[in-house]
Amino acid sequence: MTEDAQERLAALAQAFGDRAQWHVPLARYAGAGIGGPAELLIIAQRREELLEAVRLAQAANVQWRVFGGLTNILLPDSGLRGVIILNHTRHIDYLEETYCVVAESGAIIAKMAQETVRRGWGGLTWAVGLPGTVGGAVVNNAGAFGGEISQTLIAAEVFNPESGVEVVEPDWFAFAYRRSRLKGSGVPWIVVSATFQLTPRDPAALAAKAVEYTERRQRTQPPGKTLGSTFKNPPGDYAGRLIEAAGLKGARCGGCYVSEKHANFFINDGTGTAADYCALIRLVQAEVERQFGIYLEPEIEIIEPSAVSHQQSAISSQPEDYT
Ligand SMILES: Cc1cc2nc3c(=O)[nH]c(=O)nc-3n(C[C@H](O)[C@H](O)[C@H](O)COP(=O)(O)OP(=O)(O)OC[C@H]3O[C@@H](n4cnc5c(N)ncnc54)[C@H](O)[C@@H]3O)c2cc1C
């Protein structure tokens, strides 16, 4: 980074005072427990902080990126340059008269879904065990058990530092299977809030479904530091089945290993690094391709070392359904 950029970054840090921290290890916030330091980390707890952080970073012409729960992204061991904004804007309104939920994008989606179940509002029950934030779920068009975000989203506020906040309809996102136009695309838009239209349902029936989905996750998914499913399912098959059939359950690279419970989940034993995770990805890809002639495409988003900004987009590929 040039001296000039360094000065702009310092000015931005000053504007945020205590809420800006230098060289904080991102591993402590990441689902996989992996990730080197953010050059400048800002944790935005209020909507205005979120917008201001992006606005100032853009105006200062320094790289920036917004993350939610970091549950679907592999961060490099070397860390990330520029401004990393962790979105902790958690406010949610439940509109009794219309059965609409309006959530700030940093809201924890599982908590929101649990509350809708408690109220007997149907449409988000599938998300009761989904890690991450509302914003991450919209960007990824997250889904499970036959449901996905795009089914109930009716509007969202998006923000671009050049043009400001806009209210958009779902079509704007160009949703596809676990994708949207914002997924790894490098466009400088962020999701600020999302509105979901739900439907009144029998609370007891919703609660029973929620229990069923939670138990299913507990039965099939391992606990621990993980990013969930590593690869997307190839057409007509399951990545987990192929990895298991290749004899790779338990395969290990350094501190990361293939879960015995769900072969598409890689676990960091606490000592793992991004290099280990990537080595395991390559090992599994090579072995599955050798044995079955099928190339497994990563579903998680992998950020290359020294890439960070919305301009220097991460590598990403289409996610699979986790159910
Ligand atoms: C154990 C486990 C189980 C999982 N199960 C499922 C599942 O059943 N279904 C499923 O779909 N996924 C699943 N996932 C993956 C993950 O939970 C989802 O993709 C989730 O929606 C990611 O949200 P996040 O807030 O963690 O996003 P992050 O990982 O923080 O970010 C993901 C992407 O979204 C961008 N982003 C985040 N917030 C914003 C915002 N406000 N504005 C603009 N861009 C933003 C980031 O820059 C990044 O590109 C699972 C993960 C784990 C660890």
Coordinates of C-alpha atoms and ligand atoms in Angstrom, one line a residue:
M1 CA 0.0 0.0 0.0
T2 CA 1.3 3.4 -0.9
E3 CA 2.1 6.0 1.8
D4 CA -0.8 8.0 0.5
A5 CA -3.3 5.1 0.9
Q6 CA -1.9 4.5 4.3
E7 CA -2.7 8.0 5.3
R8 CA -6.2 7.8 4.0
L9 CA -6.7 4.6 5.9
A10 CA -5.4 6.2 9.1
A11 CA -7.8 9.1 8.6
L12 CA -10.7 6.6 8.2
A13 CA -9.6 4.8 11.4
Q14 CA -9.6 8.1 13.2
A15 CA -13.1 8.8 12.1
F16 CA -14.3 5.6 13.7
G17 CA -12.3 5.9 16.9
D18 CA -12.6 2.9 19.2
R19 CA -14.7 1.1 16.6
A20 CA -11.8 0.7 14.3
Q21 CA -9.0 -1.7 15.1
W22 CA -5.7 -2.4 13.3
H23 CA -4.4 -5.8 12.5
V24 CA -7.1 -7.9 14.2
P25 CA -6.9 -11.6 13.4
L26 CA -10.1 -12.5 11.4
A27 CA -9.8 -16.1 12.6
R28 CA -11.5 -15.1 15.8
Y29 CA -14.7 -14.1 13.9
A30 CA -14.6 -16.8 11.1
G31 CA -16.7 -20.0 11.0
A32 CA -13.6 -22.0 10.1
G33 CA -11.5 -20.3 12.8
I34 CA -9.1 -19.4 10.0
G35 CA -7.9 -16.0 8.7
G36 CA -5.0 -13.6 9.1
P37 CA -5.3 -10.0 10.3
A38 CA -7.5 -7.4 8.7
E39 CA -5.4 -4.3 8.1
L40 CA -8.2 -2.2 9.5
L41 CA -11.3 -3.8 11.0
I42 CA -14.5 -1.9 11.6
I43 CA -17.4 -3.6 13.4
A44 CA -20.6 -1.8 12.3
Q45 CA -23.3 -2.1 14.9
R46 CA -25.7 0.5 13.5
R47 CA -26.9 1.0 10.0
E48 CA -25.3 4.5 9.8
E49 CA -22.0 3.0 10.9
L50 CA -22.2 0.4 8.1
L51 CA -23.0 3.0 5.4
E52 CA -20.4 5.5 6.7
A53 CA -17.6 2.9 6.8
V54 CA -18.3 2.0 3.2
R55 CA -18.7 5.6 2.2
L56 CA -15.4 6.7 3.8
A57 CA -13.4 3.7 2.5
Q58 CA -14.6 4.4 -1.0
A59 CA -14.0 8.1 -0.7
A60 CA -10.5 7.4 0.6
N61 CA -10.0 5.1 -2.4
V62 CA -8.9 2.2 -0.2
Q63 CA -10.0 -1.4 -0.7
W64 CA -13.0 -2.5 1.4
R65 CA -15.2 -5.4 1.9
V66 CA -18.3 -6.2 4.0
F67 CA -18.8 -9.6 5.6
G68 CA -21.5 -11.0 7.8
G69 CA -20.9 -14.1 9.9
L70 CA -17.9 -15.3 7.8
T71 CA -19.5 -18.7 7.7
N72 CA -19.1 -19.3 4.0
I73 CA -15.7 -17.8 3.2
L74 CA -12.1 -19.0 3.5
L75 CA -9.9 -16.1 4.5
P76 CA -6.2 -16.2 3.7
D77 CA -3.6 -16.8 6.4
S78 CA -1.8 -13.6 5.3
G79 CA -4.9 -11.5 6.1
L80 CA -6.7 -8.9 4.2
R81 CA -5.5 -5.4 3.2
G82 CA -7.7 -2.4 3.4
V83 CA -10.9 -2.0 5.4
I84 CA -12.8 -5.0 6.5
I85 CA -16.3 -4.2 7.7
L86 CA -18.0 -6.8 9.9
N87 CA -21.7 -6.2 9.8
H88 CA -23.3 -6.5 13.2
T89 CA -26.4 -4.4 12.5
R90 CA -28.9 -6.7 14.2
H91 CA -32.2 -4.9 14.4
I92 CA -35.4 -6.7 13.3
D93 CA -39.0 -5.5 13.1
Y94 CA -41.9 -8.0 13.0
L95 CA -44.9 -6.3 11.5
E96 CA -47.9 -7.9 13.1
E97 CA -50.5 -6.6 10.7
T98 CA -48.8 -7.7 7.5
Y99 CA -46.7 -10.7 8.7
C100 CA -43.7 -8.9 7.2
V101 CA -40.2 -9.1 8.8
V102 CA -37.8 -6.2 8.1
A103 CA -34.3 -7.1 9.1
E104 CA -31.1 -5.2 9.1
S105 CA -28.6 -7.2 7.0
G106 CA -26.4 -8.1 10.0
A107 CA -29.2 -9.8 11.8
I108 CA -28.6 -13.4 12.7
I109 CA -30.8 -15.3 10.4
A110 CA -31.3 -18.3 12.6
K111 CA -32.6 -16.1 15.4
M112 CA -34.9 -14.3 13.1
A113 CA -36.3 -17.6 11.7
Q114 CA -36.8 -19.0 15.2
E115 CA -38.8 -15.9 16.2
T116 CA -41.0 -16.3 13.1
V117 CA -41.7 -19.9 14.1
R118 CA -42.6 -18.8 17.6
R119 CA -45.0 -16.3 16.2
G120 CA -46.6 -18.9 13.8
W121 CA -45.4 -17.1 10.7
G122 CA -44.5 -19.6 7.9
G123 CA -41.8 -19.1 5.2
L124 CA -38.5 -19.1 7.0
T125 CA -38.7 -22.3 9.1
W126 CA -36.0 -23.9 6.9
A127 CA -33.5 -21.3 8.2
V128 CA -33.8 -22.1 12.0
G129 CA -30.3 -23.7 12.0
L130 CA -28.7 -21.6 9.2
P131 CA -25.4 -20.0 10.3
G132 CA -24.7 -16.4 9.3
T133 CA -26.5 -13.2 8.7
V134 CA -29.4 -12.0 6.7
G135 CA -27.1 -10.2 4.3
G136 CA -24.9 -13.2 3.7
A137 CA -28.0 -15.3 3.1
V138 CA -29.4 -12.9 0.6
V139 CA -26.1 -12.6 -1.3
N140 CA -25.8 -16.4 -1.4
N141 CA -29.5 -17.1 -1.9
A142 CA -29.0 -19.5 1.0
G143 CA -31.5 -22.3 1.4
A144 CA -32.1 -25.7 3.0
F145 CA -34.9 -28.3 3.2
G146 CA -36.5 -27.0 0.0
G147 CA -36.7 -23.4 1.1
E148 CA -34.5 -20.5 0.1
I149 CA -34.2 -16.8 0.8
S150 CA -35.6 -15.7 -2.6
Q151 CA -38.9 -17.4 -1.9
T152 CA -40.0 -14.9 0.8
L153 CA -37.8 -11.8 0.1
I154 CA -40.1 -9.1 -1.2
A155 CA -37.7 -6.1 -1.1
A156 CA -34.3 -5.0 0.1
E157 CA -32.3 -1.9 0.7
V158 CA -29.0 -1.9 -1.1
F159 CA -26.3 0.6 -0.9
N160 CA -23.6 1.7 -3.3
P161 CA -21.2 4.5 -2.1
E162 CA -21.6 6.3 -5.4
S163 CA -25.4 6.3 -5.7
G164 CA -26.6 5.8 -2.1
V165 CA -29.4 3.6 -0.7
E166 CA -32.0 2.2 -3.1
V167 CA -34.9 -0.1 -2.4
V168 CA -34.9 -2.9 -4.9
E169 CA -37.2 -5.8 -5.7
P170 CA -36.0 -9.4 -5.7
D171 CA -35.5 -9.5 -9.5
W172 CA -32.7 -7.0 -9.0
F173 CA -30.6 -9.8 -7.3
A174 CA -30.9 -12.2 -10.3
F175 CA -31.2 -15.1 -7.9
A176 CA -30.1 -18.5 -9.0
Y177 CA -29.3 -21.7 -7.2
R178 CA -27.3 -20.4 -4.1
R179 CA -26.3 -17.3 -6.1
S180 CA -27.2 -13.7 -6.6
R181 CA -25.6 -10.9 -8.7
L182 CA -23.7 -9.9 -5.5
K183 CA -22.1 -13.3 -4.9
G184 CA -18.4 -12.9 -5.4
S185 CA -19.2 -10.6 -8.3
G186 CA -17.0 -7.7 -7.2
V187 CA -19.8 -5.1 -7.6
P188 CA -19.6 -2.4 -4.9
W189 CA -23.2 -2.9 -3.6
I190 CA -24.0 -4.0 -0.1
V191 CA -27.3 -5.3 1.4
V192 CA -28.5 -3.0 4.1
S193 CA -31.8 -4.5 5.0
A194 CA -34.2 -7.1 3.7
T195 CA -38.0 -7.5 3.9
F196 CA -39.7 -10.9 4.0
Q197 CA -43.3 -11.7 3.4
L198 CA -44.4 -14.5 5.6
T199 CA -47.8 -16.3 6.0
P200 CA -49.8 -17.2 9.1
R201 CA -49.5 -20.9 9.9
D202 CA -50.3 -23.3 12.8
P203 CA -47.5 -22.5 15.3
A204 CA -47.4 -26.1 16.6
A205 CA -46.8 -27.4 13.1
L206 CA -44.1 -24.9 12.4
A207 CA -42.4 -25.7 15.7
A208 CA -42.5 -29.4 14.9
K209 CA -40.8 -28.7 11.5
A210 CA -38.2 -26.6 13.2
V211 CA -37.4 -29.4 15.6
E212 CA -37.2 -31.8 12.7
Y213 CA -34.8 -29.6 10.7
T214 CA -32.6 -29.0 13.8
E215 CA -32.4 -32.7 14.6
R216 CA -31.6 -33.4 11.0
R217 CA -28.7 -31.0 11.0
Q218 CA -27.5 -32.4 14.4
R219 CA -27.7 -35.9 13.0
T220 CA -25.9 -35.3 9.7
Q221 CA -23.6 -32.4 10.3
P222 CA -20.5 -32.4 12.5
P223 CA -19.9 -29.7 15.1
G224 CA -16.6 -27.8 15.1
K225 CA -14.8 -25.1 13.1
T226 CA -16.1 -25.5 9.6
L227 CA -17.5 -23.7 6.5
G228 CA -20.2 -26.3 6.0
S229 CA -20.2 -28.1 2.7
T230 CA -17.0 -27.5 0.8
F231 CA -18.0 -28.6 -2.7
K232 CA -21.2 -28.2 -4.7
N233 CA -22.9 -31.4 -5.7
P234 CA -22.0 -32.5 -9.2
P235 CA -25.1 -33.1 -11.5
G236 CA -26.9 -36.2 -10.4
D237 CA -24.7 -37.0 -7.4
Y238 CA -23.5 -35.8 -4.0
A239 CA -20.1 -34.5 -3.3
G240 CA -20.2 -36.1 0.2
R241 CA -21.1 -39.5 -1.3
L242 CA -18.2 -39.3 -3.8
I243 CA -15.7 -38.2 -1.1
E244 CA -16.8 -41.0 1.2
A245 CA -16.7 -43.6 -1.7
A246 CA -13.2 -42.4 -2.5
G247 CA -12.2 -43.5 1.0
L248 CA -11.4 -39.9 2.1
K249 CA -13.3 -39.6 5.3
G250 CA -10.7 -38.6 7.9
A251 CA -8.2 -37.5 5.3
R252 CA -6.1 -34.8 6.8
C253 CA -3.8 -31.9 5.7
G254 CA -2.1 -30.3 8.7
G255 CA -4.9 -29.1 11.0
C256 CA -7.8 -29.7 8.7
Y257 CA -9.5 -33.0 8.0
V258 CA -12.5 -34.5 6.2
S259 CA -15.3 -35.1 8.7
E260 CA -16.2 -38.7 9.5
K261 CA -19.8 -37.6 9.9
H262 CA -20.3 -35.7 6.7
A263 CA -17.5 -36.1 4.1
N264 CA -18.3 -32.8 2.4
F265 CA -17.6 -30.9 5.7
F266 CA -13.9 -30.1 6.4
I267 CA -13.0 -29.4 10.0
N268 CA -10.3 -27.2 11.5
D269 CA -9.0 -29.0 14.6
G270 CA -7.9 -25.6 16.0
T271 CA -4.5 -25.6 14.4
G272 CA -5.6 -25.5 10.8
T273 CA -4.7 -22.8 8.3
A274 CA -6.1 -21.6 5.0
A275 CA -3.2 -23.4 3.3
D276 CA -4.2 -26.7 5.0
Y277 CA -7.9 -26.2 4.0
C278 CA -6.8 -25.5 0.4
A279 CA -4.4 -28.4 0.4
L280 CA -7.3 -30.7 1.6
I281 CA -9.5 -29.3 -1.2
R282 CA -6.9 -30.1 -3.8
L283 CA -6.2 -33.6 -2.3
V284 CA -10.0 -34.4 -2.4
Q285 CA -10.5 -33.0 -5.8
A286 CA -7.5 -35.0 -7.2
E287 CA -8.6 -38.3 -5.6
V288 CA -12.2 -38.0 -6.6
E289 CA -11.3 -37.1 -10.1
R290 CA -8.8 -40.0 -10.3
Q291 CA -11.3 -42.5 -9.1
F292 CA -14.5 -41.3 -10.6
G293 CA -13.5 -38.8 -13.3
I294 CA -15.6 -36.1 -11.6
Y295 CA -14.2 -32.7 -10.8
L296 CA -15.6 -31.2 -7.6
E297 CA -16.0 -27.5 -7.7
P298 CA -15.6 -25.6 -4.4
E299 CA -18.9 -24.2 -3.0
I300 CA -17.2 -22.0 -0.4
E301 CA -15.9 -18.7 -1.4
I302 CA -12.1 -18.6 -1.2
I303 CA -10.3 -15.3 -1.0
E304 CA -6.8 -15.4 -2.5
P305 CA -4.0 -14.0 -0.4
S306 CA -3.8 -10.2 -0.8
A307 CA -7.2 -9.9 -2.5
V308 CA -9.8 -7.9 -0.7
S309 CA -11.8 -5.3 -2.3
H310 CA -15.1 -5.4 -4.2
Q311 CA -13.0 -4.7 -7.3
Q312 CA -10.6 -7.6 -6.7
S313 CA -13.3 -10.2 -6.3
A314 CA -12.9 -13.5 -4.6
I315 CA -13.1 -16.8 -6.3
S316 CA -16.4 -18.4 -5.8
S317 CA -18.6 -21.0 -7.2
Q318 CA -22.1 -22.3 -6.9
P319 CA -23.1 -23.7 -3.6
E320 CA -24.9 -26.9 -3.1
D321 CA -28.1 -27.6 -1.1
Y322 CA -27.0 -28.7 2.4
T323 CA -30.1 -30.6 3.1
Ligands
LIG1 C1 -22.3 -25.6 9.6 C2 -22.7 -24.8 8.4 C3 -23.9 -25.1 7.9 C4 -24.4 -24.4 6.7 N1 -25.6 -24.7 6.2 C5 -26.0 -24.1 5.1 C6 -27.3 -24.4 4.5 O1 -28.0 -25.2 5.0 N2 -27.7 -23.7 3.4 C7 -26.9 -22.7 2.9 O2 -27.3 -22.1 1.9 N3 -25.7 -22.4 3.4 C8 -25.2 -23.0 4.5 N4 -24.0 -22.7 5.1 C9 -23.2 -21.6 4.5 C10 -23.5 -20.2 5.1 O3 -24.0 -20.4 6.4 C11 -24.5 -19.4 4.3 O4 -24.0 -19.3 3.0 C12 -24.7 -18.0 4.9 O5 -25.9 -17.5 4.3 C13 -23.6 -17.1 4.8 O6 -23.9 -15.9 5.6 P1 -22.7 -15.1 6.3 O7 -23.3 -13.9 7.0 O8 -21.8 -15.9 7.2 O9 -21.9 -14.6 5.0 P2 -20.3 -14.3 4.9 O10 -19.6 -15.7 4.9 O11 -19.9 -13.3 5.9 O12 -20.3 -13.7 3.5 C14 -20.6 -14.5 2.3 C15 -20.6 -13.5 1.1 O13 -21.6 -12.6 1.2 C16 -21.1 -11.2 1.2 N5 -21.9 -10.5 2.2 C17 -22.2 -10.8 3.5 N6 -23.0 -9.8 4.0 C18 -23.2 -8.9 3.0 C19 -23.9 -7.6 2.9 N7 -24.6 -7.2 3.9 N8 -23.9 -7.0 1.8 C20 -23.1 -7.4 0.7 N9 -22.4 -8.6 0.7 C21 -22.5 -9.3 1.9 C22 -19.6 -11.4 1.7 O14 -18.8 -10.4 1.2 C23 -19.3 -12.7 1.0 O15 -19.0 -12.6 -0.3 C24 -23.6 -23.4 6.2 C25 -22.4 -23.1 6.8 C26 -21.9 -23.7 7.9 C27 -20.7 -23.4 8.6

